[in-house]
Amino acid sequence: MSDLLVKNATLPDGRSGIDVLVADGRIVNVSQRISAAAARTVDAQGCLLTPPFVDAHFHMDATLSYGLPRVNESGTLLEGIALWGELKPTLTQEAIVERALAYCDWAVAKGLLAIRSHVDVCDPRLLAVEALLHVKERVKSYLDLQLVAFPQDGVLRSPNAVELLERALAMGVDVVGGIPHFERTMHDGTESVRLLCRIAADQGRLVDMHCDETDDPHSRHIETLALESLRHGLAGRVNGSHLTSMHSMDNYYVSKLIPLMQEAGVSAVANPLINITIQGRHDTYPKRRGLTRVPELMAAGVTVAFGHDCVMDPWYSLGSADMLEVASMGLHVAQMTGQDAMRACFDAVTVNAAAILHLDGYGIAPGNRADFVLLQARDPVEAIRLRATRLAVFRGGKMIAQTPAATAALDVPGRPASVDWMPER
Ligand code: FE2
């Protein structure tokens, strides 16, 4: 007998009336009208069954530290940096582990089952690295946590950062990170990209740099990142995170840059919740949005994902591990309101992010691990509109989280007794 049979689901590509059969934790059949005995049968009632949400950019070492040692009163980046500086010396491994595990609980409940988290390596104790490696091991049966060695204070600017970064990689951190725009000069930024790509190429690592997270149109480290990707043959293995300066760059320059990124196989992660709040702060009016050029990158064939970046930490007081909130903000800020564009925003928090993380066996197809989420929505656009309830979350065919359907009881004259926000079609 099979473990699980999901009946009458709609898939993100629009196929409807689909059944999904699971045995030994793997998907064995995806088709209409499967008749098979299963230990558990779930009637999807035509709702959307999606592969899990994937967050391509997060900071788990800082998450849920809101209010420690005090809140960010102004809500600005500068006060956030000052706050992190106050918090860092007081951090303990136990506290980081505790908060990260709590965040993973939120993630699971929201159907977010894979996260790429940067972890600060500019700390001689590598406290956060040890803590998050421990968390990675603790959660691995239900959540894929991929770690990036992130020299938050600059790999050249911060003393011993190269050695610390290499030590973090040796300890089990997966990906090489960087922050070229935070180095002292443009030249040092360029040198840092070269150095970090060389380390990645030598060690066969993926690369994910915080890159050009500034409103300065002359911050062009993404160009160097693309060139180094070409030079080392790293196509498909290098990601530029944020890339907000592209918003402000000269259009003619960008007309050369985007094809270079495509040719070099460099992907992009935008962080709409954070960048809409942090960028353009030196502007009066008009104020720039600061999000990178998402639809233009996608049109050129560059893989683009949306990340959450921060949740309740020194930089951002909000957030709840809801990648549909992230997709919704990305959709609005990038003005991606066309039908295909809205669906692309759903891809940005599912398939595109999974591709950037190099997740193995992702997607609702025979042979893959039976990881999927049943949403209270009928298609990806409705899921974004409603930030749909995650009715059930499955990992390896086992239901690991469920949430009651959203509804509201009404008592008004001549109207129905309840509402469910999904009008008849
Ligand atoms: Fe970040």
CSV table of C-alpha atoms in Angstrom, one decimal, residues 18-408:
chain,number,residue,atom,x,y,z
A,18,ILE,CA,-4.5,16.0,-10.6
A,19,ASP,CA,-3.8,13.2,-8.2
A,20,VAL,CA,-0.4,12.7,-6.5
A,21,LEU,CA,0.6,9.2,-5.2
A,22,VAL,CA,3.4,8.8,-2.7
A,23,ALA,CA,5.3,5.7,-1.6
A,24,ASP,CA,8.4,5.6,0.7
A,25,GLY,CA,8.5,9.3,0.9
A,26,ARG,CA,8.8,9.8,-2.9
A,27,ILE,CA,6.3,10.8,-5.5
A,28,VAL,CA,5.5,7.8,-7.7
A,29,ASN,CA,2.7,9.1,-9.9
A,30,VAL,CA,1.3,12.5,-10.9
A,31,SER,CA,-1.8,12.1,-13.1
A,32,GLN,CA,-5.6,12.3,-13.3
A,33,ARG,CA,-7.7,9.8,-11.6
A,34,ILE,CA,-5.2,7.5,-9.9
A,35,SER,CA,-6.9,4.6,-8.2
A,36,ALA,CA,-4.5,3.1,-5.6
A,37,ALA,CA,-4.8,2.1,-2.0
A,38,ALA,CA,-3.0,4.6,0.4
A,39,ALA,CA,-2.6,4.8,4.1
A,40,ARG,CA,-3.8,8.4,3.9
A,41,THR,CA,-6.0,10.2,1.3
A,42,VAL,CA,-6.3,14.0,1.2
A,43,ASP,CA,-9.0,15.6,-0.9
A,44,ALA,CA,-7.5,18.9,-2.3
A,45,GLN,CA,-10.9,20.0,-3.5
A,46,GLY,CA,-9.3,21.7,-6.5
A,47,CYS,CA,-6.9,23.8,-4.5
A,48,LEU,CA,-3.4,24.6,-5.5
A,49,LEU,CA,-0.7,22.1,-4.6
A,50,THR,CA,2.7,23.7,-5.0
A,51,PRO,CA,6.3,22.6,-4.3
A,52,PRO,CA,7.5,24.2,-1.1
A,53,PHE,CA,8.4,27.8,-0.8
A,54,VAL,CA,12.2,28.5,-1.0
A,55,ASP,CA,13.9,31.6,0.5
A,56,ALA,CA,17.0,32.4,-1.5
A,57,HIS,CA,18.3,35.1,0.9
A,58,PHE,CA,18.0,35.2,4.6
A,59,HIS,CA,20.0,36.1,7.8
A,60,MET,CA,19.2,33.5,10.4
A,61,ASP,CA,21.9,34.6,12.8
A,62,ALA,CA,20.0,37.8,13.5
A,63,THR,CA,16.4,36.8,13.2
A,64,LEU,CA,13.8,37.2,16.0
A,65,SER,CA,16.2,39.4,18.0
A,66,TYR,CA,13.7,42.3,17.8
A,67,GLY,CA,14.0,44.5,20.9
A,68,LEU,CA,17.5,43.3,21.8
A,69,PRO,CA,19.0,45.2,23.4
A,70,ARG,CA,16.4,47.8,22.3
A,71,VAL,CA,14.2,48.4,19.3
A,72,ASN,CA,15.2,50.3,16.1
A,73,GLU,CA,13.3,53.5,16.9
A,74,SER,CA,14.0,55.2,13.6
A,75,GLY,CA,13.6,52.1,11.4
A,76,THR,CA,16.7,53.1,9.4
A,77,LEU,CA,19.6,51.1,8.1
A,78,LEU,CA,22.1,53.2,10.1
A,79,GLU,CA,20.3,52.6,13.5
A,80,GLY,CA,20.0,48.9,12.5
A,81,ILE,CA,23.8,48.6,12.0
A,82,ALA,CA,24.4,50.4,15.3
A,83,LEU,CA,22.0,48.0,17.0
A,84,TRP,CA,23.7,44.9,15.5
A,85,GLY,CA,27.0,46.3,16.9
A,86,GLU,CA,25.4,46.6,20.4
A,87,LEU,CA,23.9,43.1,20.2
A,88,LYS,CA,26.9,41.2,18.7
A,89,PRO,CA,29.1,41.1,21.8
A,90,THR,CA,26.2,39.8,24.0
A,91,LEU,CA,25.2,37.0,21.6
A,92,THR,CA,25.4,33.4,22.9
A,93,GLN,CA,25.3,30.3,20.9
A,94,GLU,CA,22.3,29.0,22.8
A,95,ALA,CA,20.3,32.1,22.1
A,96,ILE,CA,21.1,32.0,18.4
A,97,VAL,CA,20.1,28.4,18.2
A,98,GLU,CA,16.9,29.0,20.1
A,99,ARG,CA,15.8,31.9,17.9
A,100,ALA,CA,16.8,30.1,14.6
A,101,LEU,CA,14.8,27.0,15.6
A,102,ALA,CA,11.8,29.1,16.4
A,103,TYR,CA,12.1,30.8,13.0
A,104,CYS,CA,12.3,27.3,11.4
A,105,ASP,CA,9.0,26.5,13.1
A,106,TRP,CA,7.4,29.5,11.5
A,107,ALA,CA,8.9,28.6,8.2
A,108,VAL,CA,7.5,25.1,8.3
A,109,ALA,CA,4.1,26.3,9.2
A,110,LYS,CA,4.2,28.6,6.2
A,111,GLY,CA,5.4,25.9,3.8
A,112,LEU,CA,8.9,27.3,3.5
A,113,LEU,CA,11.1,24.2,3.5
A,114,ALA,CA,14.4,25.5,2.1
A,115,ILE,CA,16.4,28.6,3.2
A,116,ARG,CA,19.7,30.0,2.1
A,117,SER,CA,21.0,31.9,5.1
A,118,HIS,CA,24.0,34.1,5.2
A,119,VAL,CA,26.0,33.8,8.4
A,120,ASP,CA,28.4,36.5,9.7
A,121,VAL,CA,32.0,35.2,9.7
A,122,CYS,CA,33.6,38.4,10.9
A,123,ASP,CA,33.8,37.2,14.5
A,124,PRO,CA,36.9,35.4,15.7
A,125,ARG,CA,34.8,33.1,17.8
A,126,LEU,CA,32.6,32.1,14.8
A,127,LEU,CA,29.8,31.8,17.3
A,128,ALA,CA,27.0,32.2,14.8
A,129,VAL,CA,28.6,29.8,12.4
A,130,GLU,CA,28.8,27.1,15.0
A,131,ALA,CA,25.2,27.8,16.1
A,132,LEU,CA,23.7,27.7,12.6
A,133,LEU,CA,25.7,24.5,11.7
A,134,HIS,CA,24.1,23.0,14.7
A,135,VAL,CA,20.6,24.2,13.6
A,136,LYS,CA,21.2,22.9,10.1
A,137,GLU,CA,21.8,19.4,11.5
A,138,ARG,CA,18.8,19.7,13.9
A,139,VAL,CA,16.3,20.7,11.2
A,140,LYS,CA,17.6,18.6,8.3
A,141,SER,CA,14.8,16.0,8.4
A,142,TYR,CA,12.2,18.8,7.7
A,143,LEU,CA,14.0,21.8,6.3
A,144,ASP,CA,17.0,22.4,4.0
A,145,LEU,CA,19.2,25.1,5.5
A,146,GLN,CA,22.0,26.2,3.2
A,147,LEU,CA,24.6,28.5,4.8
A,148,VAL,CA,26.7,31.2,3.1
A,149,ALA,CA,30.0,32.4,4.7
A,150,PHE,CA,29.3,36.1,4.8
A,151,PRO,CA,32.1,38.5,5.7
A,152,GLN,CA,29.6,41.2,6.9
A,153,ASP,CA,32.3,43.8,7.6
A,154,GLY,CA,34.1,43.2,4.3
A,155,VAL,CA,36.6,40.4,3.5
A,156,LEU,CA,39.4,42.9,2.9
A,157,ARG,CA,38.3,45.6,5.3
A,158,SER,CA,37.9,43.3,8.3
A,159,PRO,CA,41.0,41.9,10.0
A,160,ASN,CA,41.5,38.1,9.4
A,161,ALA,CA,38.3,37.8,7.5
A,162,VAL,CA,39.8,35.7,4.7
A,163,GLU,CA,41.1,33.2,7.3
A,164,LEU,CA,37.8,33.2,9.2
A,165,LEU,CA,35.8,32.7,6.0
A,166,GLU,CA,38.0,29.7,5.0
A,167,ARG,CA,37.6,28.3,8.5
A,168,ALA,CA,33.8,28.6,8.3
A,169,LEU,CA,33.9,26.7,4.9
A,170,ALA,CA,36.1,24.0,6.4
A,171,MET,CA,33.6,23.7,9.3
A,172,GLY,CA,30.7,22.9,6.9
A,173,VAL,CA,29.4,26.2,5.6
A,174,ASP,CA,28.3,25.6,2.0
A,175,VAL,CA,28.6,28.8,-0.1
A,176,VAL,CA,31.1,31.7,-0.5
A,177,GLY,CA,29.7,35.1,0.3
A,178,GLY,CA,30.9,38.7,0.0
A,179,ILE,CA,30.0,42.3,0.2
A,180,PRO,CA,32.1,44.3,-2.3
A,181,HIS,CA,30.3,47.6,-2.0
A,182,PHE,CA,31.2,47.7,1.7
A,183,GLU,CA,34.9,47.5,1.1
A,184,ARG,CA,36.8,50.8,1.6
A,185,THR,CA,37.2,51.7,-2.1
A,186,MET,CA,35.8,50.6,-5.5
A,187,HIS,CA,39.2,49.0,-6.2
A,188,ASP,CA,39.1,47.0,-3.0
A,189,GLY,CA,35.5,45.9,-3.9
A,190,THR,CA,36.7,44.6,-7.2
A,191,GLU,CA,39.7,42.8,-5.6
A,192,SER,CA,37.3,41.2,-3.0
A,193,VAL,CA,35.1,39.8,-5.8
A,194,ARG,CA,38.2,38.4,-7.6
A,195,LEU,CA,39.6,36.8,-4.4
A,196,LEU,CA,36.2,35.3,-3.3
A,197,CYS,CA,35.5,33.8,-6.8
A,198,ARG,CA,39.0,32.3,-6.9
A,199,ILE,CA,38.4,30.7,-3.5
A,200,ALA,CA,35.0,29.3,-4.7
A,201,ALA,CA,36.5,28.0,-8.0
A,202,ASP,CA,39.4,26.3,-6.1
A,203,GLN,CA,37.0,24.7,-3.6
A,204,GLY,CA,34.1,23.9,-6.1
A,205,ARG,CA,31.7,26.1,-4.1
A,206,LEU,CA,28.7,28.1,-5.1
A,207,VAL,CA,29.0,31.9,-4.8
A,208,ASP,CA,26.4,34.4,-3.4
A,209,MET,CA,27.4,37.9,-2.7
A,210,HIS,CA,25.6,40.9,-1.3
A,211,CYS,CA,26.4,43.0,-4.3
A,212,ASP,CA,25.8,46.7,-5.0
A,213,GLU,CA,23.2,47.1,-2.2
A,214,THR,CA,23.3,50.9,-2.6
A,215,ASP,CA,21.7,53.7,-4.5
A,216,ASP,CA,25.0,54.7,-6.1
A,217,PRO,CA,24.8,54.1,-9.9
A,218,HIS,CA,28.6,53.7,-10.0
A,219,SER,CA,28.5,50.7,-7.7
A,220,ARG,CA,29.1,48.2,-10.5
A,221,HIS,CA,30.6,45.1,-8.8
A,222,ILE,CA,28.0,42.9,-10.5
A,223,GLU,CA,30.0,43.5,-13.7
A,224,THR,CA,33.1,42.1,-12.1
A,225,LEU,CA,31.1,39.2,-10.5
A,226,ALA,CA,29.8,38.3,-14.0
A,227,LEU,CA,33.3,38.5,-15.5
A,228,GLU,CA,34.8,36.4,-12.8
A,229,SER,CA,32.0,33.8,-13.2
A,230,LEU,CA,32.9,33.6,-16.9
A,231,ARG,CA,36.7,33.5,-16.2
A,232,HIS,CA,36.4,30.6,-13.8
A,233,GLY,CA,33.6,28.7,-15.7
A,234,LEU,CA,31.1,29.2,-12.8
A,235,ALA,CA,28.0,29.6,-15.0
A,236,GLY,CA,24.9,28.7,-13.0
A,237,ARG,CA,26.8,28.7,-9.7
A,238,VAL,CA,27.1,32.5,-8.9
A,239,ASN,CA,24.4,34.7,-7.5
A,240,GLY,CA,24.3,38.5,-7.0
A,241,SER,CA,22.0,39.4,-4.1
A,242,HIS,CA,20.2,42.8,-3.9
A,243,LEU,CA,21.8,44.5,-6.9
A,244,THR,CA,19.9,47.6,-6.0
A,245,SER,CA,22.3,50.0,-7.7
A,246,MET,CA,21.0,48.6,-11.0
A,247,HIS,CA,17.8,50.6,-10.3
A,248,SER,CA,19.8,53.8,-10.6
A,249,MET,CA,22.3,53.0,-13.3
A,250,ASP,CA,22.4,54.6,-16.7
A,251,ASN,CA,20.2,52.7,-19.1
A,252,TYR,CA,22.8,52.4,-21.8
A,253,TYR,CA,25.2,50.8,-19.4
A,254,VAL,CA,22.6,48.3,-18.3
A,255,SER,CA,21.9,47.4,-21.9
A,256,LYS,CA,25.4,45.9,-21.9
A,257,LEU,CA,25.4,44.6,-18.3
A,258,ILE,CA,22.3,42.4,-18.4
A,259,PRO,CA,23.4,40.4,-21.5
A,260,LEU,CA,26.8,39.9,-19.7
A,261,MET,CA,25.0,38.5,-16.6
A,262,GLN,CA,23.0,36.2,-18.8
A,263,GLU,CA,26.0,35.0,-20.7
A,264,ALA,CA,27.9,34.4,-17.5
A,265,GLY,CA,25.1,32.4,-16.0
A,266,VAL,CA,24.8,34.8,-13.0
A,267,SER,CA,21.4,34.7,-11.2
A,268,ALA,CA,19.9,37.5,-9.1
A,269,VAL,CA,18.0,37.7,-5.8
A,270,ALA,CA,16.0,40.8,-5.0
A,271,ASN,CA,14.7,41.4,-1.5
A,272,PRO,CA,11.6,43.5,-2.0
A,273,LEU,CA,10.5,44.0,1.6
A,274,ILE,CA,13.9,45.2,2.7
A,275,ASN,CA,15.0,47.2,-0.3
A,276,ILE,CA,11.7,49.2,-0.6
A,277,THR,CA,12.2,50.3,3.0
A,278,ILE,CA,16.0,50.9,2.9
A,279,GLN,CA,16.8,52.2,-0.5
A,280,GLY,CA,16.2,55.8,-1.6
A,281,ARG,CA,16.5,57.1,2.0
A,282,HIS,CA,18.9,59.9,0.9
A,283,ASP,CA,16.4,61.1,-1.8
A,284,THR,CA,13.8,63.8,-1.2
A,285,TYR,CA,11.2,63.6,-3.9
A,286,PRO,CA,10.9,61.8,-6.2
A,287,LYS,CA,12.1,58.9,-4.2
A,288,ARG,CA,13.7,55.9,-5.9
A,289,ARG,CA,12.3,52.4,-5.2
A,290,GLY,CA,15.7,50.8,-5.3
A,291,LEU,CA,14.6,47.3,-6.3
A,292,THR,CA,16.8,45.8,-9.0
A,293,ARG,CA,15.5,45.5,-12.6
A,294,VAL,CA,13.5,42.3,-12.0
A,295,PRO,CA,11.3,42.1,-15.2
A,296,GLU,CA,14.1,43.2,-17.5
A,297,LEU,CA,16.5,40.5,-16.0
A,298,MET,CA,13.8,37.9,-16.3
A,299,ALA,CA,13.1,38.9,-19.9
A,300,ALA,CA,16.8,38.5,-20.7
A,301,GLY,CA,16.8,34.9,-19.3
A,302,VAL,CA,18.5,35.6,-16.0
A,303,THR,CA,17.1,33.5,-13.1
A,304,VAL,CA,15.6,35.9,-10.5
A,305,ALA,CA,14.3,34.9,-7.1
A,306,PHE,CA,12.9,37.0,-4.2
A,307,GLY,CA,14.3,36.7,-0.7
A,308,HIS,CA,12.9,37.6,2.7
A,309,ASP,CA,16.3,38.8,4.0
A,310,CYS,CA,15.2,39.8,7.5
A,311,VAL,CA,12.5,39.0,10.0
A,312,MET,CA,12.2,40.9,13.3
A,313,ASP,CA,15.9,41.8,13.6
A,314,PRO,CA,17.8,45.1,14.0
A,315,TRP,CA,17.1,46.1,10.4
A,316,TYR,CA,13.5,45.1,10.0
A,317,SER,CA,10.8,44.8,12.7
A,318,LEU,CA,8.3,43.0,10.6
A,319,GLY,CA,7.9,39.7,8.7
A,320,SER,CA,6.5,36.2,9.4
A,321,ALA,CA,8.3,33.7,7.1
A,322,ASP,CA,5.6,34.2,4.6
A,323,MET,CA,7.1,34.0,1.1
A,324,LEU,CA,3.8,35.0,-0.4
A,325,GLU,CA,4.1,38.4,1.4
A,326,VAL,CA,7.6,38.7,-0.2
A,327,ALA,CA,6.2,37.8,-3.6
A,328,SER,CA,3.4,40.3,-3.2
A,329,MET,CA,5.8,43.1,-2.3
A,330,GLY,CA,8.0,42.2,-5.3
A,331,LEU,CA,5.1,42.2,-7.6
A,332,HIS,CA,3.9,45.6,-6.5
A,333,VAL,CA,7.3,47.3,-6.4
A,334,ALA,CA,8.4,46.0,-9.8
A,335,GLN,CA,4.9,46.7,-11.2
A,336,MET,CA,4.6,43.1,-12.4
A,337,THR,CA,0.9,43.1,-12.7
A,338,GLY,CA,0.6,41.4,-16.1
A,339,GLN,CA,-0.8,37.8,-16.0
A,340,ASP,CA,2.6,36.2,-16.9
A,341,ALA,CA,4.4,38.6,-14.7
A,342,MET,CA,2.3,37.8,-11.6
A,343,ARG,CA,2.9,34.1,-12.2
A,344,ALA,CA,6.6,34.8,-12.5
A,345,CYS,CA,6.5,36.4,-9.0
A,346,PHE,CA,5.2,33.1,-7.7
A,347,ASP,CA,8.1,31.3,-9.5
A,348,ALA,CA,10.5,33.8,-7.8
A,349,VAL,CA,9.7,32.2,-4.4
A,350,THR,CA,9.5,28.6,-5.6
A,351,VAL,CA,11.2,27.2,-8.7
A,352,ASN,CA,13.6,30.0,-9.4
A,353,ALA,CA,14.9,30.1,-5.8
A,354,ALA,CA,15.2,26.3,-5.8
A,355,ALA,CA,17.4,26.5,-9.0
A,356,ILE,CA,19.6,29.1,-7.3
A,357,LEU,CA,20.1,26.9,-4.3
A,358,HIS,CA,20.8,23.9,-6.5
A,359,LEU,CA,18.1,21.9,-4.6
A,360,ASP,CA,18.0,18.3,-5.7
A,361,GLY,CA,14.8,16.7,-6.8
A,362,TYR,CA,12.6,19.8,-6.4
A,363,GLY,CA,9.1,19.8,-7.9
A,364,ILE,CA,5.9,17.8,-8.1
A,365,ALA,CA,7.1,15.0,-10.4
A,366,PRO,CA,7.7,11.3,-10.2
A,367,GLY,CA,10.9,10.4,-8.5
A,368,ASN,CA,11.2,13.5,-6.4
A,369,ARG,CA,10.9,13.6,-2.6
A,370,ALA,CA,7.2,14.2,-1.7
A,371,ASP,CA,7.5,17.7,-0.5
A,372,PHE,CA,4.6,20.0,-1.3
A,373,VAL,CA,2.1,22.5,0.2
A,374,LEU,CA,-1.6,22.6,-0.2
A,375,LEU,CA,-2.8,26.2,-0.4
A,376,GLN,CA,-6.3,27.7,0.1
A,377,ALA,CA,-6.2,29.2,-3.4
A,378,ARG,CA,-6.9,28.0,-6.9
A,379,ASP,CA,-3.9,29.3,-8.7
A,380,PRO,CA,-0.6,31.2,-8.1
A,381,VAL,CA,-2.0,34.6,-8.6
A,382,GLU,CA,-4.8,34.0,-6.1
A,383,ALA,CA,-2.2,32.6,-3.7
A,384,ILE,CA,-0.3,35.8,-3.8
A,385,ARG,CA,-3.5,38.0,-3.6
A,386,LEU,CA,-4.7,36.2,-0.4
A,387,ARG,CA,-1.3,35.2,1.0
A,388,ALA,CA,-3.1,32.0,1.0
A,389,THR,CA,-3.5,29.8,4.1
A,390,ARG,CA,-1.2,26.8,4.1
A,391,LEU,CA,-3.8,24.1,4.6
A,392,ALA,CA,-1.2,21.3,4.8
A,393,VAL,CA,2.5,21.1,4.5
A,394,PHE,CA,4.1,17.8,3.5
A,395,ARG,CA,7.8,16.6,3.7
A,396,GLY,CA,8.7,13.2,2.4
A,397,GLY,CA,4.9,12.4,2.2
A,398,LYS,CA,4.4,13.2,5.9
A,399,MET,CA,2.1,16.0,6.9
A,400,ILE,CA,4.3,18.2,9.1
A,401,ALA,CA,2.1,21.3,9.5
A,402,GLN,CA,-1.5,22.2,9.0
A,403,THR,CA,-3.6,25.4,9.4
A,404,PRO,CA,-7.4,25.7,9.4
A,405,ALA,CA,-9.0,27.2,6.4
A,406,ALA,CA,-9.4,31.0,6.6
A,407,THR,CA,-13.1,32.0,6.9
A,408,ALA,CA,-15.1,34.6,8.7
